[in-house]
mmCIF file of C-alpha atoms and ligand atoms in Angstrom:
data_model
loop_
_atom_site.group_PDB
_atom_site.id
_atom_site.type_symbol
_atom_site.label_atom_id
_atom_site.label_comp_id
_atom_site.label_asym_id
_atom_site.label_seq_id
_atom_site.Cartn_x
_atom_site.Cartn_y
_atom_site.Cartn_z
ATOM 1 C CA MET A 1 27.032 -15.346 1.034
ATOM 2 C CA SER A 2 30.211 -13.481 1.841
ATOM 3 C CA ALA A 3 30.546 -11.236 4.878
ATOM 4 C CA LYS A 4 30.456 -7.503 4.199
ATOM 5 C CA SER A 5 33.812 -5.753 4.039
ATOM 6 C CA ALA A 6 34.774 -2.852 6.327
ATOM 7 C CA GLU A 7 34.507 -0.526 3.327
ATOM 8 C CA GLU A 8 30.970 -1.718 2.585
ATOM 9 C CA GLN A 9 29.932 -1.180 6.188
ATOM 10 C CA THR A 10 30.633 2.532 5.995
ATOM 11 C CA ARG A 11 28.473 3.199 2.995
ATOM 12 C CA ILE A 12 25.236 1.343 3.518
ATOM 13 C CA PRO A 13 21.978 3.010 4.419
ATOM 14 C CA ARG A 14 20.084 1.570 7.363
ATOM 15 C CA SER A 15 16.810 1.718 5.494
ATOM 16 C CA LEU A 16 16.288 1.741 1.719
ATOM 17 C CA ALA A 17 13.199 2.305 -0.418
ATOM 18 C CA ILE A 18 12.971 1.595 -4.145
ATOM 19 C CA ILE A 19 10.543 2.751 -6.831
ATOM 20 C CA MET A 20 10.942 -0.053 -9.356
ATOM 21 C CA ASP A 21 10.226 1.626 -12.681
ATOM 22 C CA GLY A 22 10.785 0.948 -16.379
ATOM 23 C CA ASN A 23 9.475 -2.610 -16.698
ATOM 24 C CA GLY A 24 7.231 -1.625 -19.607
ATOM 25 C CA ARG A 25 9.978 0.302 -21.412
ATOM 26 C CA TRP A 26 12.397 -2.581 -20.922
ATOM 27 C CA ALA A 27 9.894 -4.949 -22.552
ATOM 28 C CA ARG A 28 8.991 -2.558 -25.393
ATOM 29 C CA LYS A 29 12.658 -2.126 -26.357
ATOM 30 C CA ARG A 30 12.806 -5.904 -26.810
ATOM 31 C CA GLY A 31 9.520 -6.184 -28.717
ATOM 32 C CA LEU A 32 7.940 -8.023 -25.748
ATOM 33 C CA GLY A 33 4.648 -7.546 -23.917
ATOM 34 C CA ARG A 34 4.708 -5.374 -20.764
ATOM 35 C CA ILE A 35 4.213 -8.362 -18.481
ATOM 36 C CA LYS A 36 7.564 -9.790 -19.622
ATOM 37 C CA GLY A 37 9.165 -6.684 -18.159
ATOM 38 C CA HIS A 38 7.387 -7.300 -14.842
ATOM 39 C CA GLU A 39 8.436 -10.970 -14.942
ATOM 40 C CA HIS A 40 12.083 -10.061 -15.442
ATOM 41 C CA GLY A 41 11.658 -7.554 -12.623
ATOM 42 C CA ILE A 42 11.392 -10.484 -10.200
ATOM 43 C CA THR A 43 15.073 -11.339 -10.774
ATOM 44 C CA ALA A 44 15.980 -7.772 -9.832
ATOM 45 C CA VAL A 45 13.807 -8.013 -6.729
ATOM 46 C CA ARG A 46 15.482 -11.284 -5.655
ATOM 47 C CA GLU A 47 18.983 -9.941 -6.229
ATOM 48 C CA SER A 48 18.250 -6.676 -4.388
ATOM 49 C CA VAL A 49 16.713 -8.488 -1.423
ATOM 50 C CA GLU A 50 19.673 -10.867 -1.151
ATOM 51 C CA GLU A 51 22.279 -8.131 -1.491
ATOM 52 C CA CYS A 52 20.571 -5.781 0.989
ATOM 53 C CA ALA A 53 20.230 -8.637 3.489
ATOM 54 C CA ARG A 54 23.885 -9.587 3.002
ATOM 55 C CA LEU A 55 24.980 -6.007 3.600
ATOM 56 C CA GLY A 56 22.975 -5.859 6.808
ATOM 57 C CA LEU A 57 20.299 -3.280 5.966
ATOM 58 C CA GLU A 58 17.527 -3.105 8.538
ATOM 59 C CA ALA A 59 14.750 -2.440 6.075
ATOM 60 C CA LEU A 60 14.018 -2.515 2.358
ATOM 61 C CA THR A 61 10.688 -1.147 1.099
ATOM 62 C CA LEU A 62 9.697 -1.970 -2.492
ATOM 63 C CA TYR A 63 6.918 -0.171 -4.367
ATOM 64 C CA ALA A 64 5.348 -3.220 -6.007
ATOM 65 C CA PHE A 65 1.839 -1.909 -6.795
ATOM 66 C CA SER A 66 0.437 1.545 -6.172
ATOM 67 C CA GLU A 67 -3.135 2.624 -5.465
ATOM 68 C CA GLU A 68 -2.953 4.362 -8.858
ATOM 69 C CA ASN A 69 -1.893 1.098 -10.568
ATOM 70 C CA TRP A 70 -5.486 -0.157 -10.077
ATOM 71 C CA SER A 71 -6.372 2.079 -13.047
ATOM 72 C CA ARG A 72 -4.154 0.063 -15.441
ATOM 73 C CA PRO A 73 -5.819 -2.233 -18.010
ATOM 74 C CA LYS A 74 -7.587 -5.159 -16.299
ATOM 75 C CA GLN A 75 -5.368 -7.701 -18.062
ATOM 76 C CA GLU A 76 -2.142 -6.094 -16.804
ATOM 77 C CA ILE A 77 -3.528 -5.913 -13.253
ATOM 78 C CA SER A 78 -4.521 -9.555 -13.356
ATOM 79 C CA LEU A 79 -1.083 -10.610 -14.684
ATOM 80 C CA LEU A 80 0.657 -8.477 -12.044
ATOM 81 C CA MET A 81 -1.445 -10.131 -9.334
ATOM 82 C CA LYS A 82 -0.590 -13.593 -10.706
ATOM 83 C CA LEU A 83 3.077 -12.606 -10.626
ATOM 84 C CA LEU A 84 2.705 -11.433 -7.060
ATOM 85 C CA GLU A 85 1.112 -14.767 -6.105
ATOM 86 C CA ARG A 86 4.021 -16.613 -7.744
ATOM 87 C CA PHE A 87 6.522 -14.363 -6.011
ATOM 88 C CA LEU A 88 4.928 -14.954 -2.610
ATOM 89 C CA VAL A 89 5.180 -18.725 -3.020
ATOM 90 C CA GLU A 90 8.437 -19.125 -4.958
ATOM 91 C CA GLU A 91 10.504 -16.572 -3.046
ATOM 92 C CA ARG A 92 9.767 -17.960 0.424
ATOM 93 C CA PRO A 93 12.967 -20.050 0.414
ATOM 94 C CA THR A 94 14.971 -16.917 -0.524
ATOM 95 C CA LEU A 95 13.409 -15.001 2.368
ATOM 96 C CA GLN A 96 14.078 -17.858 4.795
ATOM 97 C CA LYS A 97 17.651 -18.443 3.596
ATOM 98 C CA ASN A 98 18.410 -14.748 4.106
ATOM 99 C CA ASN A 99 16.599 -14.458 7.479
ATOM 100 C CA VAL A 100 14.281 -11.816 5.996
ATOM 101 C CA ARG A 101 10.972 -10.893 7.658
ATOM 102 C CA LEU A 102 8.199 -9.911 5.264
ATOM 103 C CA VAL A 103 5.698 -7.157 6.049
ATOM 104 C CA HIS A 104 3.181 -5.242 3.960
ATOM 105 C CA ALA A 105 2.096 -1.639 3.522
ATOM 106 C CA GLY A 106 -1.048 -0.589 1.695
ATOM 107 C CA ARG A 107 -4.812 -1.030 1.505
ATOM 108 C CA ILE A 108 -4.755 -4.795 1.763
ATOM 109 C CA GLU A 109 -8.555 -5.020 1.611
ATOM 110 C CA ARG A 110 -8.452 -4.184 -2.098
ATOM 111 C CA LEU A 111 -6.450 -7.349 -2.867
ATOM 112 C CA ALA A 112 -8.167 -10.567 -3.985
ATOM 113 C CA PRO A 113 -8.656 -13.132 -1.179
ATOM 114 C CA LYS A 114 -6.091 -15.505 -2.739
ATOM 115 C CA VAL A 115 -3.351 -12.851 -2.847
ATOM 116 C CA ARG A 116 -4.193 -11.797 0.712
ATOM 117 C CA ALA A 117 -4.025 -15.379 1.914
ATOM 118 C CA LEU A 118 -0.613 -15.961 0.294
ATOM 119 C CA LEU A 119 0.656 -12.667 1.655
ATOM 120 C CA ASP A 120 -0.557 -13.581 5.152
ATOM 121 C CA GLU A 121 1.124 -17.009 4.865
ATOM 122 C CA SER A 122 4.477 -15.521 3.830
ATOM 123 C CA ILE A 123 4.248 -12.913 6.580
ATOM 124 C CA ALA A 124 3.458 -15.608 9.170
ATOM 125 C CA GLU A 125 6.150 -17.962 7.883
ATOM 126 C CA THR A 126 8.874 -15.319 8.119
ATOM 127 C CA ALA A 127 7.581 -13.639 11.296
ATOM 128 C CA THR A 128 10.348 -14.947 13.541
ATOM 129 C CA ASN A 129 13.193 -14.066 11.169
ATOM 130 C CA THR A 130 15.537 -11.602 12.817
ATOM 131 C CA GLY A 131 17.373 -10.080 9.848
ATOM 132 C CA MET A 132 16.253 -7.452 7.360
ATOM 133 C CA VAL A 133 12.591 -6.468 7.089
ATOM 134 C CA LEU A 134 11.265 -6.543 3.529
ATOM 135 C CA CYS A 135 8.224 -4.304 3.230
ATOM 136 C CA LEU A 136 6.164 -4.828 0.078
ATOM 137 C CA ALA A 137 4.116 -1.753 -0.719
ATOM 138 C CA ILE A 138 1.109 -3.209 -2.513
ATOM 139 C CA SER A 139 -2.081 -1.277 -3.200
ATOM 140 C CA TYR A 140 -0.100 1.506 -1.551
ATOM 141 C CA GLY A 141 -0.515 5.255 -1.827
ATOM 142 C CA SER A 142 1.107 7.692 0.541
ATOM 143 C CA ARG A 143 -1.878 10.046 0.622
ATOM 144 C CA ALA A 144 -4.175 7.076 1.321
ATOM 145 C CA GLU A 145 -1.810 6.035 4.119
ATOM 146 C CA LEU A 146 -2.033 9.528 5.628
ATOM 147 C CA VAL A 147 -5.829 9.535 5.272
ATOM 148 C CA ASP A 148 -5.985 6.162 7.058
ATOM 149 C CA ALA A 149 -3.667 7.472 9.795
ATOM 150 C CA MET A 150 -5.735 10.678 10.246
ATOM 151 C CA ARG A 151 -8.945 8.646 10.490
ATOM 152 C CA ALA A 152 -7.426 6.407 13.176
ATOM 153 C CA ILE A 153 -6.188 9.441 15.104
ATOM 154 C CA ALA A 154 -9.562 11.209 14.747
ATOM 155 C CA ARG A 155 -11.320 8.129 16.170
ATOM 156 C CA ARG A 156 -8.999 8.205 19.195
ATOM 157 C CA VAL A 157 -9.696 11.921 19.695
ATOM 158 C CA ALA A 158 -13.457 11.354 19.339
ATOM 159 C CA SER A 159 -13.361 8.619 21.979
ATOM 160 C CA GLY A 160 -11.529 10.924 24.377
ATOM 161 C CA GLU A 161 -8.469 8.654 24.501
ATOM 162 C CA LEU A 162 -6.306 11.344 22.880
ATOM 163 C CA GLN A 163 -6.379 15.155 23.120
ATOM 164 C CA ALA A 164 -6.057 17.102 19.851
ATOM 165 C CA ASP A 165 -3.283 19.226 21.358
ATOM 166 C CA ASP A 166 -1.289 16.082 22.170
ATOM 167 C CA ILE A 167 -0.977 15.151 18.485
ATOM 168 C CA GLU A 168 2.704 15.354 17.572
ATOM 169 C CA GLU A 169 4.743 14.233 14.568
ATOM 170 C CA LYS A 170 5.408 10.973 16.364
ATOM 171 C CA THR A 171 1.638 10.420 16.764
ATOM 172 C CA ILE A 172 1.246 10.512 12.989
ATOM 173 C CA SER A 173 4.300 8.257 12.441
ATOM 174 C CA ALA A 174 2.831 5.788 14.933
ATOM 175 C CA HIS A 175 -0.370 5.450 12.874
ATOM 176 C CA LEU A 176 1.298 4.691 9.522
ATOM 177 C CA TYR A 177 1.066 1.175 8.038
ATOM 178 C CA GLN A 178 4.502 0.088 9.339
ATOM 179 C CA PRO A 179 5.260 2.397 12.259
ATOM 180 C CA ASP A 180 8.282 0.419 13.428
ATOM 181 C CA LEU A 181 10.262 0.689 10.202
ATOM 182 C CA PRO A 182 13.013 3.309 10.182
ATOM 183 C CA ASP A 183 12.459 6.155 7.698
ATOM 184 C CA PRO A 184 14.402 5.471 4.501
ATOM 185 C CA ASP A 185 17.916 6.926 4.398
ATOM 186 C CA LEU A 186 17.991 6.439 0.648
ATOM 187 C CA LEU A 187 15.307 6.265 -2.052
ATOM 188 C CA ILE A 188 16.291 4.759 -5.405
ATOM 189 C CA ARG A 189 14.146 5.238 -8.504
ATOM 190 C CA THR A 190 15.001 3.421 -11.724
ATOM 191 C CA ALA A 191 14.333 4.337 -15.378
ATOM 192 C CA ASP A 192 15.329 7.994 -15.050
ATOM 193 C CA GLU A 193 12.032 9.306 -13.652
ATOM 194 C CA MET A 194 12.339 12.299 -11.315
ATOM 195 C CA ARG A 195 9.095 11.820 -9.415
ATOM 196 C CA LEU A 196 7.997 10.529 -6.016
ATOM 197 C CA SER A 197 4.719 9.068 -7.323
ATOM 198 C CA ASN A 198 2.883 9.169 -3.999
ATOM 199 C CA PHE A 199 5.459 6.939 -2.252
ATOM 200 C CA LEU A 200 6.257 7.321 1.463
ATOM 201 C CA LEU A 201 5.769 11.107 1.390
ATOM 202 C CA TRP A 202 5.782 11.429 5.183
ATOM 203 C CA GLN A 203 8.713 9.053 5.700
ATOM 204 C CA ILE A 204 11.086 10.551 3.111
ATOM 205 C CA SER A 205 11.295 14.096 4.508
ATOM 206 C CA TYR A 206 15.076 13.767 4.953
ATOM 207 C CA THR A 207 15.767 10.856 2.615
ATOM 208 C CA GLU A 208 18.551 11.082 0.032
ATOM 209 C CA LEU A 209 17.248 10.602 -3.526
ATOM 210 C CA TYR A 210 19.072 8.615 -6.213
ATOM 211 C CA VAL A 211 17.807 8.203 -9.773
ATOM 212 C CA THR A 212 19.383 5.823 -12.268
ATOM 213 C CA SER A 213 18.689 5.348 -15.983
ATOM 214 C CA VAL A 214 18.765 1.561 -15.567
ATOM 215 C CA CYS A 215 15.324 -0.005 -16.088
ATOM 216 C CA TRP A 216 14.211 -2.178 -13.176
ATOM 217 C CA PRO A 217 14.522 -5.598 -14.939
ATOM 218 C CA ASP A 218 18.232 -4.832 -15.541
ATOM 219 C CA PHE A 219 18.895 -3.623 -11.988
ATOM 220 C CA ARG A 220 21.593 -5.759 -10.326
ATOM 221 C CA LYS A 221 23.736 -5.642 -7.220
ATOM 222 C CA GLU A 222 26.381 -3.538 -9.031
ATOM 223 C CA HIS A 223 23.734 -0.830 -9.481
ATOM 224 C CA LEU A 224 22.789 -1.103 -5.837
ATOM 225 C CA GLN A 225 26.431 -0.710 -4.885
ATOM 226 C CA GLU A 226 26.734 2.350 -7.171
ATOM 227 C CA ALA A 227 23.748 3.883 -5.393
ATOM 228 C CA PHE A 228 25.271 3.132 -1.982
ATOM 229 C CA ALA A 229 28.580 4.685 -3.054
ATOM 230 C CA ALA A 230 26.714 7.854 -4.122
ATOM 231 C CA TYR A 231 24.839 7.819 -0.812
ATOM 232 C CA ALA A 232 28.093 7.486 1.145
ATOM 233 C CA ALA A 233 29.369 10.652 -0.540
ATOM 234 C CA ARG A 234 26.309 12.714 0.469
ATOM 235 C CA VAL A 235 26.523 15.117 3.390
ATOM 236 C CA ARG A 236 23.349 14.773 5.471
ATOM 237 C CA LYS A 237 22.645 17.856 7.553
ATOM 238 C CA PHE A 238 18.973 17.310 8.446
ATOM 239 C CA GLY A 239 18.457 21.064 8.184
ATOM 240 C CA ALA A 240 21.251 21.894 10.621
ATOM 241 C CA VAL A 241 24.630 23.558 9.983
ATOM 242 C CA LEU A 242 27.614 21.277 10.177
ATOM 243 C CA PRO A 243 30.354 22.239 12.699
HETATM 244 C C1 FPP B 301 6.704 0.018 -12.954
HETATM 245 O O1 FPP B 301 7.012 -0.247 -14.275
HETATM 246 C C2 FPP B 301 6.546 -1.214 -12.215
HETATM 247 C C3 FPP B 301 5.383 -1.656 -11.652
HETATM 248 C C4 FPP B 301 4.115 -0.901 -11.744
HETATM 249 C C5 FPP B 301 5.277 -2.924 -10.964
HETATM 250 C C6 FPP B 301 6.486 -3.376 -10.244
HETATM 251 C C7 FPP B 301 6.462 -4.840 -10.237
HETATM 252 C C8 FPP B 301 7.540 -5.654 -10.325
HETATM 253 C C9 FPP B 301 8.910 -5.183 -10.323
HETATM 254 C C10 FPP B 301 7.369 -7.118 -10.436
HETATM 255 C C11 FPP B 301 6.636 -7.707 -9.328
HETATM 256 C C12 FPP B 301 7.255 -7.423 -8.017
HETATM 257 C C13 FPP B 301 6.970 -8.126 -6.935
HETATM 258 C C14 FPP B 301 7.567 -7.778 -5.637
HETATM 259 C C15 FPP B 301 6.074 -9.284 -7.019
HETATM 260 P P1 FPP B 301 6.087 0.332 -15.430
HETATM 261 O O2 FPP B 301 5.179 -0.766 -15.871
HETATM 262 O O3 FPP B 301 5.390 1.569 -14.982
HETATM 263 O O4 FPP B 301 7.158 0.655 -16.518
HETATM 264 P P2 FPP B 301 7.085 1.781 -17.667
HETATM 265 O O5 FPP B 301 7.011 3.110 -16.968
HETATM 266 O O6 FPP B 301 8.370 1.594 -18.418
HETATM 267 O O7 FPP B 301 5.878 1.486 -18.490
#
């Protein structure tokens, strides 16, 4: 791993989120089954994790499986879960080598016990790593996350621990799945889709959006660098007027 250059340091977001899209299209163009696209997507995940860690990002959140993805054909779900199991075992050395700490966002209770166990093991094994946090959004939906947060807040109000009038934006942020992660500075979506697809809706209020036509299995560090260069050129005003 080479150290990041001064030029690179000026253009990197602190926190990045990616909607990894286009695996199916990538496979179809090659006359392959959809799962082959997901399989090749693992290489793009590995390369993105390594490059983001090398550049010193604090957090990378990947949309690996949405709440809505549970409605895909049973066979695709089962192959995606197998792939996730493989990823959780085979990528541990990559996470360790890059000092990456794994965390999870989503309704974990919907996952099969074996996937949950492997996820818990990887999370425990990387818990003391001090570098980038890799957040895998699995069985994740932003509306579900907000529902879960509202329920937790309502329980605190019902118990008298919290007053309704004391609920602030930061109260809601504090009840999300990963409250300590910084909001994304940049959101990348691959395969040319201009949608948010129920991803991090609360967290991306002031996030810069970047869409590329590259399908996820083809996404490499050059594409990441292109996105970071575009991000560096953006003027972020957060609703204010610049002096
Ligand atoms: C969207 O492509 C991608 C997904 C629903 C799954 C993302 C999964 C991976 C990249 C591989 C596994 C990742 C991990 C971290 C284990 P799509 O199938 O919707 O593509 P399409 O729109 O072209 O059909």
